[in-house]
PDB file of C-alpha atoms in Angstrom:
ATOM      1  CA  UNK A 298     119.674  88.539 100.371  1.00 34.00           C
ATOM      2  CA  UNK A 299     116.912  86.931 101.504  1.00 38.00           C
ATOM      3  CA  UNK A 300     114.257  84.591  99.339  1.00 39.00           C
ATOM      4  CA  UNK A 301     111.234  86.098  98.415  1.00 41.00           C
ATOM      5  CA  UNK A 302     108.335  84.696  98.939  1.00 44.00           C
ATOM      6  CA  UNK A 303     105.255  83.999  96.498  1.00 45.00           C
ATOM      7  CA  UNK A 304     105.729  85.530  93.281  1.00 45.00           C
ATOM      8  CA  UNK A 305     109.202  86.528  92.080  1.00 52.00           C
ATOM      9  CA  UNK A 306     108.498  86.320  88.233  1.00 66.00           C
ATOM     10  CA  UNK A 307     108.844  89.862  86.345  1.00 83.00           C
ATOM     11  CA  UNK A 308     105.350  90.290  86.614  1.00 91.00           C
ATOM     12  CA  UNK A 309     103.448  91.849  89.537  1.00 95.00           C
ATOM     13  CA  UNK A 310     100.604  90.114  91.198  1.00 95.00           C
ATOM     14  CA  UNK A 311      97.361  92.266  91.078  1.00 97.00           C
ATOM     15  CA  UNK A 312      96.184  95.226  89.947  1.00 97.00           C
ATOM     16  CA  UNK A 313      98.625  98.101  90.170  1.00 98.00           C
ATOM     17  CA  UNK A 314      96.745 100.704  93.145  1.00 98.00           C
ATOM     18  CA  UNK A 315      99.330 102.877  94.152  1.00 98.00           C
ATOM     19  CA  UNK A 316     102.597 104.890  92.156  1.00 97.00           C
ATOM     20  CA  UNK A 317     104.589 106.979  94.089  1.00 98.00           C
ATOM     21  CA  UNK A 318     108.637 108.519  93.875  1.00 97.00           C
ATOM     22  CA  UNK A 319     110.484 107.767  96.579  1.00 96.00           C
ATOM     23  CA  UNK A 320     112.429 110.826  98.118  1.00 96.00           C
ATOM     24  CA  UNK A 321     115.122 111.725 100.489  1.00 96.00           C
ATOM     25  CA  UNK A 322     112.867 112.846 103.019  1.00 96.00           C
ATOM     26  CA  UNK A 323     112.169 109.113 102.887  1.00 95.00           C
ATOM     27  CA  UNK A 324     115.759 107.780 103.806  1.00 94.00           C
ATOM     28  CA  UNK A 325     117.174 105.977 106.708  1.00 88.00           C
ATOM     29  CA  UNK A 326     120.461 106.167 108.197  1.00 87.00           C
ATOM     30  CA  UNK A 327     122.451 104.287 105.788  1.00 85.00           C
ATOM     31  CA  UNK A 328     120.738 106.540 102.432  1.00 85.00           C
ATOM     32  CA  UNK A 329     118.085 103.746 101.430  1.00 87.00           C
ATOM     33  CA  UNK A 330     114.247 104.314 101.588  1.00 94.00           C
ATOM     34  CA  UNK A 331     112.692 103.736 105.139  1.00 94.00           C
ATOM     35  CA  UNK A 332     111.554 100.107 105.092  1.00 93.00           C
ATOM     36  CA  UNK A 333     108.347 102.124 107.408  1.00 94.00           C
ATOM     37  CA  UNK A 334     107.699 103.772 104.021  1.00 97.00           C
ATOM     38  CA  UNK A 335     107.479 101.273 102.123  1.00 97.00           C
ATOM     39  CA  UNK A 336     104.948  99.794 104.831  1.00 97.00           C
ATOM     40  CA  UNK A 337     102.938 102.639 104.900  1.00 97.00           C
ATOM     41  CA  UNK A 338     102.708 103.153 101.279  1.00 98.00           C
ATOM     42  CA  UNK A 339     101.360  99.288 100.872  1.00 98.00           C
ATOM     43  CA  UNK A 340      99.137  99.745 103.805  1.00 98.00           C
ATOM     44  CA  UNK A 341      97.469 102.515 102.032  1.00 98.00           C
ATOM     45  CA  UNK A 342      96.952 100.597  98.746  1.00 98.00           C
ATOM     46  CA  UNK A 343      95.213  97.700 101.347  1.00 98.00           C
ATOM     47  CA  UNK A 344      93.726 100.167 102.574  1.00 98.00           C
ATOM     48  CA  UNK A 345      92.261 101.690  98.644  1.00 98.00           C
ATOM     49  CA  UNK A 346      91.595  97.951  97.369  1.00 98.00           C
ATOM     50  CA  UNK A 347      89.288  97.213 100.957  1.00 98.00           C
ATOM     51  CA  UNK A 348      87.188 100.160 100.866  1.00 98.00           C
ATOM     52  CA  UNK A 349      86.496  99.565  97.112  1.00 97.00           C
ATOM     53  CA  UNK A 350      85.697  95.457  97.718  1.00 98.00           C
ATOM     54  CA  UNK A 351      83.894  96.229 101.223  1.00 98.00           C
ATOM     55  CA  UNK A 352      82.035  99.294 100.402  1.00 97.00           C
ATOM     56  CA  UNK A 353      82.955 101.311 103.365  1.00 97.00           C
ATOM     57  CA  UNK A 354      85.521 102.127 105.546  1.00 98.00           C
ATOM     58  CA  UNK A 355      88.122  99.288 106.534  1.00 98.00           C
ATOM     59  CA  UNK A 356      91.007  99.026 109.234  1.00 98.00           C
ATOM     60  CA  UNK A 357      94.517  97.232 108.909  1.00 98.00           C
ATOM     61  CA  UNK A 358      94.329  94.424 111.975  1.00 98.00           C
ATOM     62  CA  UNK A 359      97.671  92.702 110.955  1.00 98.00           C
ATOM     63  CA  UNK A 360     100.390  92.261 108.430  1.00 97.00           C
ATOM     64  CA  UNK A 361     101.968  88.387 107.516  1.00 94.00           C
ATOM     65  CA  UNK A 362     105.677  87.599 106.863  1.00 84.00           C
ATOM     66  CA  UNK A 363     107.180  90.491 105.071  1.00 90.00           C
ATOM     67  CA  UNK A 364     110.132  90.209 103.825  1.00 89.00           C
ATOM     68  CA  UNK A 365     112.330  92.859 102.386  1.00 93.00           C
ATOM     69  CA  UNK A 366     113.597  91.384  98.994  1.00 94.00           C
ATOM     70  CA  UNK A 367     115.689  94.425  97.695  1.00 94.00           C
ATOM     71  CA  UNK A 368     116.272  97.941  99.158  1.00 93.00           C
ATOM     72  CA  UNK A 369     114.036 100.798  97.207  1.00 95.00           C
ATOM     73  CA  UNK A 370     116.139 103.746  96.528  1.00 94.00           C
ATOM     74  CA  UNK A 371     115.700 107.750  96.678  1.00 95.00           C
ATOM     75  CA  UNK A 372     114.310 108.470  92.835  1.00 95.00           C
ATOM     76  CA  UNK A 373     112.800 104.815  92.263  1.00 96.00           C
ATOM     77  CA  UNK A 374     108.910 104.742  91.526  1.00 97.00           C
ATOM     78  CA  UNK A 375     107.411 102.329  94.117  1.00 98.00           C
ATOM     79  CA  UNK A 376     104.643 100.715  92.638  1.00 98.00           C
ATOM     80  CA  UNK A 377     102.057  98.777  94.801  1.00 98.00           C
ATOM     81  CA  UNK A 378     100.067  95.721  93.762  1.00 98.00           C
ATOM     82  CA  UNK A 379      97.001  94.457  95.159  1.00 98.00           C
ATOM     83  CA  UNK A 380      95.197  91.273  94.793  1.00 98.00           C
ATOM     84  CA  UNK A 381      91.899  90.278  97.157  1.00 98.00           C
ATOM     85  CA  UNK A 382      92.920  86.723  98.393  1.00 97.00           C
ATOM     86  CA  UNK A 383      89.563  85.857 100.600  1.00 98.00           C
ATOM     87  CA  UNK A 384      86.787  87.608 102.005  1.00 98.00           C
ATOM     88  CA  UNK A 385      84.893  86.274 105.360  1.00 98.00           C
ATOM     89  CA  UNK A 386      82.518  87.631 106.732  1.00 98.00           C
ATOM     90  CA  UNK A 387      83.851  90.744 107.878  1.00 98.00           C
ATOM     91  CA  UNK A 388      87.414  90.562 107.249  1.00 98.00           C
ATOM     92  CA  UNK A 389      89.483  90.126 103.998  1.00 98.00           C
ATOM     93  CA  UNK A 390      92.909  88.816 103.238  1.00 98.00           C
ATOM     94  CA  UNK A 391      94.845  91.223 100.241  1.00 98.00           C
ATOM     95  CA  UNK A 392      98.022  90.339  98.878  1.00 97.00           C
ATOM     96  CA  UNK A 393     100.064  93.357  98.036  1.00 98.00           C
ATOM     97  CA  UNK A 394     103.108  93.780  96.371  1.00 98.00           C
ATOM     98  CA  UNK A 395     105.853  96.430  96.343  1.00 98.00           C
ATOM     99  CA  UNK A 396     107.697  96.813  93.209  1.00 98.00           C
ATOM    100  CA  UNK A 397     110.667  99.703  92.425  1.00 97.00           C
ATOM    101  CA  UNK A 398     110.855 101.079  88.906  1.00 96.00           C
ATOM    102  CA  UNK A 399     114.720 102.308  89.144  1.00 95.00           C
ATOM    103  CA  UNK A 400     115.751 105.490  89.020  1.00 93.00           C
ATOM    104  CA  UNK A 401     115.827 106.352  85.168  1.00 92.00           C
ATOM    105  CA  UNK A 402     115.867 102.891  84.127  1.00 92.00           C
ATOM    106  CA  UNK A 403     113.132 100.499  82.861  1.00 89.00           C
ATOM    107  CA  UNK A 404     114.352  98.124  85.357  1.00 94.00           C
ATOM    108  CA  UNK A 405     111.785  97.070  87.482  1.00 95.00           C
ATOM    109  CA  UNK A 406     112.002  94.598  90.641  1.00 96.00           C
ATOM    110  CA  UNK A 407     110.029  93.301  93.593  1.00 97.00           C
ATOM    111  CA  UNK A 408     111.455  94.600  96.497  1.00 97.00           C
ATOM    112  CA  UNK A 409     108.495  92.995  99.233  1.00 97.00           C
ATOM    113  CA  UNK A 410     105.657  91.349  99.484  1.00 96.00           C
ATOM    114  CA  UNK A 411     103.012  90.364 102.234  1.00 97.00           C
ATOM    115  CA  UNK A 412      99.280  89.570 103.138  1.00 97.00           C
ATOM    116  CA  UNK A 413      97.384  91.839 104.884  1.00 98.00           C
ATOM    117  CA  UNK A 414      94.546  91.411 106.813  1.00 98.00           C
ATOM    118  CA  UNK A 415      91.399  94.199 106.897  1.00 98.00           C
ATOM    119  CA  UNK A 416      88.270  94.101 108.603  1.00 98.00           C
ATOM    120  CA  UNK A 417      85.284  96.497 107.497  1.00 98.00           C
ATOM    121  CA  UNK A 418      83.562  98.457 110.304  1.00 98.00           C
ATOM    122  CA  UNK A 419      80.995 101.014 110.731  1.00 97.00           C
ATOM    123  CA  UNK A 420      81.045 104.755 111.272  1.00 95.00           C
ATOM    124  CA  UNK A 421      81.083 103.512 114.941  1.00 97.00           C
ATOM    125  CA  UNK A 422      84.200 101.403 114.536  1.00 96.00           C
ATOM    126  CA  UNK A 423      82.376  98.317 114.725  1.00 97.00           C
ATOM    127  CA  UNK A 424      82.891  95.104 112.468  1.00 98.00           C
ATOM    128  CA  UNK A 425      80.366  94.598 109.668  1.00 98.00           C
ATOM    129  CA  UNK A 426      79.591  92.547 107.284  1.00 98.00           C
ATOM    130  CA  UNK A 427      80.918  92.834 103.683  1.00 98.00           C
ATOM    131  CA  UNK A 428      78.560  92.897 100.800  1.00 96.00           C
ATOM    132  CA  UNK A 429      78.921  90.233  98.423  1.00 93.00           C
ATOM    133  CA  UNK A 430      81.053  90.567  95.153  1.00 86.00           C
ATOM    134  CA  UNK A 431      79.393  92.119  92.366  1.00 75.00           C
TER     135      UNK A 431
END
């Protein structure tokens, strides 16, 4: 199993920005929950907690050292975390967290983690400039 990295207290990191049940349409070969899934569900929380800090639309441009922690299986509620690390001047650094809530269980555990990086453009697909906090 690999070591997780950042956070691995039984707390999430962030403000919880996407719940969704994992199902078997979601499964890879060997039964457990498509690791792309699990991507694409934590892209789309980036992509909720962007447009809400920048205002406007935003695009993924990359994704930092994720590591998968534990597998998420079919019936588990994945539960995404976001946290806003930096903002520049057109681009912005969220940390987001996955976390499964087990299959009729309170059990809940991280299962990855990983900075992503968003830049906010125009409705020409252009960079621009984020609006300060507030």
């Amino acid at each position: 199993m690999a070591a997780a990295s950042g956070n691995e207290a039984n707390e999430p990191r962030g403000e919880l920005t996407v719940r969704t049940i994992a199902m078997p349409a979601d499964t890879n070969a060997n039964g457990d929950i498509f690791g792309g899934w699990v991507l694409s569900q934590m892209d789309q929380a980036g992509g909720i907690a962007g447009v809400e800090r920048a205002r406007g639309r935003v695009v993924t441009i990359a994704v930092e050292a994720m590591t998968f922690i534990r597998p998420v299986r079919v019936g588990d509620v994945l539960c995404v975390y976001t946290e806003i690390e930096s903002v520049g001047r057109t681009s912005m650094k969220i940390h987001i967290e996955a976390w499964a809530r087990r299959f009729q269980s309170d059990t809940r555990e991280k299962v990855t983690d990983a900075s992503f990086t968003f830049v906010a453009i125009d409705d020409a697909g252009r960079p621009r400039p984020i609006p300060a906090a507030g």
